[in-house]
Coordinates of C-alpha atoms in Angstrom, one line a residue:
M1 CA 0.0 -0.2 0.1
K2 CA 1.1 3.5 -0.7
F3 CA 0.8 6.5 1.5
E4 CA 1.6 10.2 0.7
F5 CA 3.1 12.3 3.5
S6 CA 4.3 15.9 4.4
G7 CA 6.6 16.6 7.3
I8 CA 9.8 18.2 8.5
D9 CA 13.1 16.7 8.1
L10 CA 14.8 17.0 11.6
T11 CA 18.4 16.7 10.0
T12 CA 18.0 19.8 7.8
Q13 CA 14.9 21.4 9.3
Q14 CA 13.2 21.7 6.0
T15 CA 9.8 20.6 4.8
V16 CA 9.6 17.4 2.7
N17 CA 6.8 16.1 0.8
G18 CA 6.5 12.4 -0.9
D19 CA 5.2 9.1 -0.8
I20 CA 6.1 5.7 1.1
D21 CA 5.0 2.0 0.5
A22 CA 4.1 0.4 3.6
I23 CA 1.5 -2.3 4.8
S24 CA -0.3 -0.1 7.0
E25 CA -0.3 3.4 8.3
A26 CA 1.4 2.6 11.5
E27 CA 4.4 1.1 9.7
A28 CA 4.6 4.1 7.4
L29 CA 4.7 6.3 10.5
R30 CA 7.6 4.1 11.8
D31 CA 9.7 4.2 8.6
L32 CA 9.5 7.9 8.5
Q33 CA 10.5 8.2 12.2
N34 CA 13.5 6.1 11.4
R35 CA 14.4 8.6 8.6
R36 CA 14.2 11.4 11.1
I37 CA 11.0 13.1 9.5
E38 CA 8.5 14.5 11.7
V39 CA 5.3 13.7 10.1
V40 CA 2.7 16.5 9.8
S41 CA 0.3 14.6 7.6
L42 CA -0.1 11.1 6.4
R43 CA -2.8 9.6 4.1
P44 CA -3.4 6.8 1.5
F45 CA -2.0 7.8 -1.7
K46 CA -4.6 8.9 -4.4
E47 CA -3.4 8.2 -7.9
R48 CA -4.1 11.3 -10.0
L49 CA -5.7 10.3 -13.4
G50 CA -5.5 12.6 -16.3
R51 CA -8.7 14.4 -17.4
K52 CA -11.5 12.1 -18.1
R53 CA -12.4 12.3 -21.8
K54 CA -14.6 9.9 -24.1
V55 CA -12.9 7.0 -25.2
S56 CA -12.8 6.5 -29.1
V57 CA -12.3 3.3 -30.9
A58 CA -9.0 4.7 -32.2
D59 CA -7.7 4.7 -28.5
L60 CA -7.9 0.9 -28.2
A61 CA -5.8 -0.2 -30.8
L62 CA -2.4 0.7 -28.8
P63 CA -3.7 -1.1 -25.4
L64 CA -4.8 -4.2 -27.4
Q65 CA -1.3 -4.3 -29.0
E66 CA 0.3 -3.8 -25.7
M67 CA -2.0 -6.5 -24.2
A68 CA -1.2 -9.0 -26.8
T69 CA 2.7 -8.4 -26.3
L70 CA 2.3 -8.9 -22.4
T71 CA 0.1 -12.2 -22.8
E72 CA 2.6 -13.5 -25.4
S73 CA 5.4 -12.8 -22.8
G74 CA 3.5 -15.1 -20.3
V75 CA 2.1 -12.4 -18.3
V76 CA -1.2 -13.3 -16.7
L77 CA -4.4 -11.7 -18.4
V78 CA -5.4 -9.9 -15.4
D79 CA -2.1 -8.5 -14.7
A80 CA -2.0 -7.2 -18.1
L81 CA -5.3 -5.5 -17.8
N82 CA -4.2 -4.0 -14.2
A83 CA -1.1 -2.8 -15.8
L84 CA -3.1 -0.8 -18.6
A85 CA -5.4 0.3 -15.8
K86 CA -2.7 2.5 -14.4
N87 CA -2.8 4.8 -17.6
K88 CA -2.6 8.3 -16.1
E89 CA -3.0 10.2 -19.2
H90 CA -6.4 8.9 -20.1
A91 CA -8.6 8.2 -17.2
G92 CA -11.4 6.9 -19.2
L93 CA -9.3 4.0 -20.6
A94 CA -7.8 3.3 -17.2
L95 CA -11.3 3.0 -15.7
G96 CA -12.4 0.7 -18.6
F97 CA -9.6 -1.6 -18.3
K98 CA -9.8 -1.7 -14.2
K99 CA -13.7 -2.7 -14.8
L100 CA -12.4 -5.4 -17.2
A101 CA -9.9 -6.9 -14.8
S102 CA -12.7 -6.6 -12.3
L103 CA -15.0 -8.8 -14.2
I104 CA -12.4 -11.5 -15.1
E105 CA -11.4 -11.6 -11.4
S106 CA -15.1 -12.2 -10.6
G107 CA -15.2 -15.4 -13.0
E108 CA -16.1 -13.8 -16.3
S109 CA -14.3 -14.8 -19.6
F110 CA -12.4 -12.1 -21.4
S111 CA -14.9 -12.0 -24.3
S112 CA -17.8 -11.7 -22.1
A113 CA -16.1 -9.0 -20.0
I114 CA -15.6 -7.0 -23.3
E115 CA -19.4 -7.5 -24.1
Q116 CA -20.1 -5.9 -20.7
S117 CA -17.6 -3.4 -20.7
S118 CA -18.2 0.4 -21.2
L119 CA -15.3 0.5 -23.7
P120 CA -16.3 1.0 -27.4
F121 CA -14.9 -2.2 -28.6
P122 CA -16.1 -3.0 -32.2
D123 CA -18.3 -6.3 -32.4
Y124 CA -15.7 -8.2 -34.1
V125 CA -13.0 -7.7 -31.2
Q126 CA -15.2 -9.8 -29.0
Y127 CA -15.6 -12.7 -31.8
L128 CA -11.7 -12.4 -32.2
V129 CA -11.2 -12.7 -28.5
K130 CA -13.7 -15.5 -28.0
A131 CA -12.2 -17.7 -31.0
G132 CA -8.5 -16.9 -29.4
E133 CA -9.7 -18.3 -26.0
M134 CA -11.1 -21.4 -27.5
S135 CA -8.1 -22.0 -29.7
G136 CA -5.6 -20.9 -26.8
E137 CA -4.0 -18.3 -29.2
L138 CA -5.4 -15.3 -27.2
A139 CA -2.2 -13.3 -28.1
S140 CA -2.6 -13.8 -31.8
A141 CA -6.3 -13.0 -31.6
L142 CA -5.5 -9.6 -29.8
K143 CA -3.0 -8.8 -32.3
N144 CA -5.3 -9.3 -35.2
A145 CA -7.9 -7.2 -33.3
S146 CA -5.2 -4.5 -33.0
S147 CA -4.4 -4.6 -36.6
Q148 CA -7.8 -4.4 -37.7
L149 CA -8.5 -1.3 -35.5
N150 CA -5.3 0.4 -37.0
Y151 CA -6.6 -0.7 -40.5
D152 CA -10.0 1.1 -39.9
Q153 CA -8.4 4.1 -38.4
A154 CA -6.0 4.4 -41.5
L155 CA -9.0 4.3 -43.8
K156 CA -10.6 7.1 -41.8
N157 CA -7.3 9.1 -41.7
D158 CA -6.9 8.6 -45.4
L159 CA -10.4 10.2 -46.1
R160 CA -9.7 13.0 -43.6
S161 CA -6.5 13.9 -45.2
A162 CA -7.8 13.8 -48.8
L163 CA -10.4 16.3 -47.7
T164 CA -8.2 18.5 -45.7
Y165 CA -6.7 20.6 -48.6
P166 CA -10.4 21.3 -50.4
L167 CA -11.7 22.1 -47.0
V168 CA -8.8 24.6 -46.2
L169 CA -9.2 26.2 -49.7
I170 CA -13.0 26.5 -49.2
G171 CA -12.3 28.1 -45.7
S172 CA -9.8 30.4 -47.1
G173 CA -12.4 31.4 -49.6
I174 CA -14.9 32.1 -46.9
V175 CA -12.4 34.2 -45.0
A176 CA -11.5 36.2 -48.1
M177 CA -15.3 36.9 -48.9
I178 CA -15.9 38.1 -45.2
I179 CA -12.8 40.4 -45.5
I180 CA -14.1 41.9 -48.8
F181 CA -17.7 42.1 -47.3
F182 CA -16.6 43.9 -44.1
A183 CA -13.5 45.9 -45.3
V184 CA -14.0 46.8 -49.1
V185 CA -17.6 46.9 -49.9
P186 CA -18.8 49.2 -47.3
K187 CA -16.3 51.8 -48.7
F188 CA -18.6 51.8 -51.9
S189 CA -22.0 51.5 -50.2
H190 CA -22.6 55.3 -50.5
L191 CA -23.1 54.5 -54.1
L192 CA -26.5 53.1 -53.4
D193 CA -27.6 56.6 -52.6
G194 CA -26.3 58.1 -55.9
E195 CA -28.3 59.5 -58.8
N196 CA -27.1 56.9 -61.3
E197 CA -29.2 53.6 -61.5
L198 CA -26.8 50.6 -60.7
P199 CA -26.6 47.4 -62.4
T200 CA -28.5 44.5 -60.8
L201 CA -25.2 42.8 -59.7
A202 CA -23.6 45.8 -58.1
Y203 CA -26.8 46.8 -56.4
L204 CA -27.1 43.3 -55.0
V205 CA -23.3 43.1 -53.6
L206 CA -23.3 46.6 -52.1
S207 CA -26.7 46.0 -50.6
A208 CA -25.5 42.7 -49.1
G209 CA -22.4 44.5 -47.8
K210 CA -24.5 47.2 -46.2
F211 CA -26.7 44.8 -44.5
A212 CA -23.7 42.8 -43.2
N213 CA -22.0 45.8 -41.6
D214 CA -25.3 47.1 -40.2
N215 CA -26.2 43.7 -38.6
P216 CA -22.9 42.0 -37.7
Y217 CA -24.2 40.3 -34.8
L218 CA -27.3 39.0 -36.6
L219 CA -25.1 37.7 -39.4
F220 CA -22.7 36.0 -37.2
G221 CA -25.6 34.6 -34.9
S222 CA -27.4 33.1 -37.9
A223 CA -24.3 31.7 -39.1
F224 CA -23.5 30.1 -35.8
V225 CA -27.1 28.7 -35.5
V226 CA -26.6 27.2 -39.3
V227 CA -23.3 25.6 -38.4
F228 CA -24.8 24.1 -35.1
F229 CA -27.7 22.5 -36.9
A230 CA -25.7 21.6 -39.8
T231 CA -23.3 19.7 -37.6
A232 CA -26.2 18.0 -35.7
F233 CA -27.7 16.9 -39.0
F234 CA -24.5 15.6 -40.5
T235 CA -23.4 13.7 -37.4
N236 CA -26.8 11.8 -37.2
K237 CA -26.0 8.2 -38.0
G238 CA -29.2 7.8 -40.1
V239 CA -28.4 11.0 -42.1
R240 CA -24.7 9.7 -42.6
T241 CA -26.0 6.5 -43.9
K242 CA -28.2 7.9 -46.2
L243 CA -25.6 10.2 -47.6
A244 CA -23.4 7.3 -47.9
N245 CA -26.0 5.3 -49.9
L246 CA -26.1 8.3 -52.2
A247 CA -22.3 8.9 -52.6
I248 CA -21.8 5.3 -53.4
D249 CA -24.2 5.6 -56.6
M250 CA -22.3 8.6 -57.8
P251 CA -20.1 8.1 -61.0
I252 CA -16.9 9.4 -59.8
V253 CA -16.9 9.0 -55.9
G254 CA -18.9 5.7 -56.1
P255 CA -16.1 3.3 -57.4
W256 CA -13.7 4.9 -54.9
L257 CA -16.2 4.1 -52.0
A258 CA -16.9 0.7 -53.2
E259 CA -13.2 -0.3 -53.2
Q260 CA -12.8 1.2 -49.7
D261 CA -15.8 -0.9 -48.5
A262 CA -14.3 -4.1 -50.4
A263 CA -10.9 -3.4 -48.6
R264 CA -12.3 -3.2 -45.2
W265 CA -14.6 -6.4 -45.8
A266 CA -11.8 -8.4 -47.1
S267 CA -9.5 -7.3 -44.1
L268 CA -12.0 -7.9 -41.4
C269 CA -12.7 -11.5 -43.0
G270 CA -9.1 -12.1 -43.0
A271 CA -8.4 -11.2 -39.4
M272 CA -11.4 -13.3 -38.2
L273 CA -10.4 -16.4 -40.1
S274 CA -6.7 -16.1 -39.0
A275 CA -8.1 -16.2 -35.4
K276 CA -10.0 -19.3 -36.1
V277 CA -13.6 -17.7 -36.1
G278 CA -16.1 -19.7 -37.9
L279 CA -16.4 -18.9 -41.9
L280 CA -20.2 -17.9 -41.6
N281 CA -19.5 -15.7 -38.5
A282 CA -16.8 -14.2 -40.0
L283 CA -18.5 -13.2 -43.3
T284 CA -21.8 -12.1 -41.3
L285 CA -19.9 -9.8 -39.1
A286 CA -17.7 -8.4 -41.9
A287 CA -21.0 -8.0 -43.8
Q288 CA -22.6 -6.1 -41.0
S289 CA -19.6 -3.7 -40.6
S290 CA -20.4 -2.0 -43.9
I291 CA -22.3 1.5 -43.8
F292 CA -23.7 1.0 -47.2
T293 CA -27.2 -0.5 -47.1
R294 CA -27.2 -2.4 -50.2
R295 CA -23.7 -3.7 -50.2
K296 CA -24.6 -5.0 -46.7
Q297 CA -27.8 -6.7 -47.8
R298 CA -25.9 -8.2 -50.6
A299 CA -23.2 -9.5 -48.4
L300 CA -25.7 -11.0 -45.9
K301 CA -27.6 -12.8 -49.0
M302 CA -24.1 -14.1 -50.0
V303 CA -23.9 -15.7 -46.4
D304 CA -27.3 -17.2 -46.7
D305 CA -26.2 -18.6 -50.3
I306 CA -23.1 -20.3 -48.6
Q307 CA -25.3 -21.6 -45.7
S308 CA -27.6 -23.2 -48.4
G309 CA -24.8 -25.0 -49.9
V310 CA -23.4 -22.6 -52.6
S311 CA -19.7 -22.6 -53.0
M312 CA -18.1 -19.2 -51.7
P313 CA -16.7 -18.0 -55.0
E314 CA -19.9 -18.6 -56.6
A315 CA -21.8 -16.8 -53.8
I316 CA -19.5 -13.8 -53.9
E317 CA -19.9 -13.6 -57.7
R318 CA -23.8 -13.6 -57.3
A319 CA -23.4 -10.8 -54.6
G320 CA -21.3 -8.8 -56.9
T321 CA -19.2 -7.2 -54.2
L322 CA -16.0 -8.1 -55.6
P323 CA -14.4 -8.0 -59.1
G324 CA -13.3 -11.2 -61.1
T325 CA -9.4 -11.0 -59.8
S326 CA -10.5 -11.1 -56.4
L327 CA -12.9 -13.9 -57.0
N328 CA -9.7 -16.0 -58.5
L329 CA -8.0 -15.4 -55.3
I330 CA -10.7 -16.6 -53.2
S331 CA -11.2 -19.7 -55.1
V332 CA -7.6 -20.6 -54.9
G333 CA -7.8 -19.8 -51.0
D334 CA -10.9 -22.0 -50.5
K335 CA -9.1 -24.8 -52.5
T336 CA -5.9 -24.7 -50.8
G337 CA -7.2 -24.0 -47.1
K338 CA -5.5 -20.4 -47.2
L339 CA -8.6 -18.4 -47.3
A340 CA -7.3 -16.0 -44.5
E341 CA -4.2 -15.3 -46.2
M342 CA -6.0 -14.6 -49.6
M343 CA -8.3 -12.4 -47.9
Q344 CA -5.5 -10.4 -46.6
A345 CA -4.0 -10.2 -50.0
I346 CA -7.3 -8.9 -51.5
A347 CA -7.6 -6.4 -48.7
K348 CA -4.3 -5.1 -49.8
L349 CA -5.1 -5.0 -53.5
H350 CA -8.4 -3.0 -52.9
D351 CA -6.6 -0.7 -50.6
E352 CA -4.1 0.1 -53.2
A353 CA -6.9 0.5 -55.8
C354 CA -8.9 2.8 -53.2
K355 CA -5.7 5.2 -52.9
R356 CA -5.5 5.4 -56.6
K357 CA -9.2 6.1 -57.0
M358 CA -8.9 8.6 -54.1
K359 CA -6.3 10.5 -55.9
Q360 CA -8.4 10.4 -58.9
V361 CA -11.3 12.0 -57.0
M362 CA -9.0 14.7 -55.3
T363 CA -7.7 15.9 -58.7
L364 CA -11.3 16.9 -59.4
I365 CA -12.3 18.2 -55.9
E366 CA -9.3 20.4 -55.7
P367 CA -9.7 22.6 -58.8
L368 CA -13.5 22.6 -58.4
A369 CA -12.9 24.1 -54.9
I370 CA -10.7 26.7 -56.4
L371 CA -13.4 27.4 -59.2
V372 CA -16.0 27.7 -56.8
V373 CA -14.2 30.2 -54.4
G374 CA -12.8 32.2 -57.4
V375 CA -16.4 32.6 -58.9
L376 CA -17.8 33.9 -55.6
I377 CA -14.9 36.3 -55.0
G378 CA -15.0 37.2 -58.6
V379 CA -18.8 38.0 -58.5
M380 CA -18.3 40.2 -55.4
I381 CA -15.4 42.1 -57.1
L382 CA -17.1 42.4 -60.3
G383 CA -20.3 43.9 -58.4
V384 CA -18.0 46.5 -56.8
V385 CA -16.4 47.4 -60.1
L386 CA -19.9 47.6 -61.8
A387 CA -20.9 49.9 -59.2
I388 CA -17.9 52.3 -59.7
T389 CA -18.2 52.3 -63.5
A390 CA -21.9 53.1 -63.4
S391 CA -21.4 56.0 -60.8
T392 CA -18.8 57.7 -63.1
D393 CA -20.7 57.1 -66.4
M394 CA -17.4 54.8 -67.6
A395 CA -18.1 52.0 -70.1
L396 CA -16.6 48.7 -68.7

């Protein structure tokens, strides 16, 4: 047991603070007296955890890898979990792993403890762990789970990185438009009161600029409300699913998203099969992980076909979720008993194809973003120029 103390060092007559390990408070007092420290306060040590924040799925990848390394090295599972529970930087993770250790000590299996845990483990982690427990290869199952979590996170990071530059361009354009609206257009708003009639575009630009300067709080307040409701709208799971279903049917973005979904499906199937999860369970869970409704339905129909006696390559061909080259690899893996390895190979192929298609999409999105921003700023500047020329009777 650990105690924290404050007192006075009788040798140096200085104040000292620290902590000490002892079986009881009385023993801690004796040890401090032997060290010639006059104790002022002594209390059980309270571990100071970092600020508690919400645990994300990405936060679980590294702890799972650490747990796999510890168990592979012969560390008892409960001890490994207790070691992870000492995380001082992430209080939420620490509490989650502490609860897992407590459930296992009370007699629950690790897979059952994960199911009852408050940590946001994806469903496939429980299946992988359960298969690892049954086969005696828990460390390998944990490694597979960590690898799959890292892979899922990499897909999200690729998408986020791809959209960063276009979003920065659009944001810069909006800032430039705001500067023009509040710093440039107001200097010409007096032209609205002139005798000469202004062109429609010039009138609209100057009127909008005058309104923005007269009502800045109303404008920014409205913008905040719009952003708030837009964020709430687009973070809704149902809305995101509908948008994803619309996007996958689009001519340019659709093939990219289909490749991404195929890569994730194959990677998850490979991880599950490597951990000795049953084929039907692996395919069902991989199908349910898809965010695209029609692809999910086709993948689940494929599982039903396999269950009814159709060969796996034929069932996948019927579902139309993978191209012919991937079907050849699955056929070879099905015949040679190396389906897990072939699934991982298919995941790599589709991942590379996904990155190529992502670059193609970005080559269109970036100039499109520049074009939109340029047109909007150009319209504003043109409105100001038309106002000036109209007020001076100059021909443009």
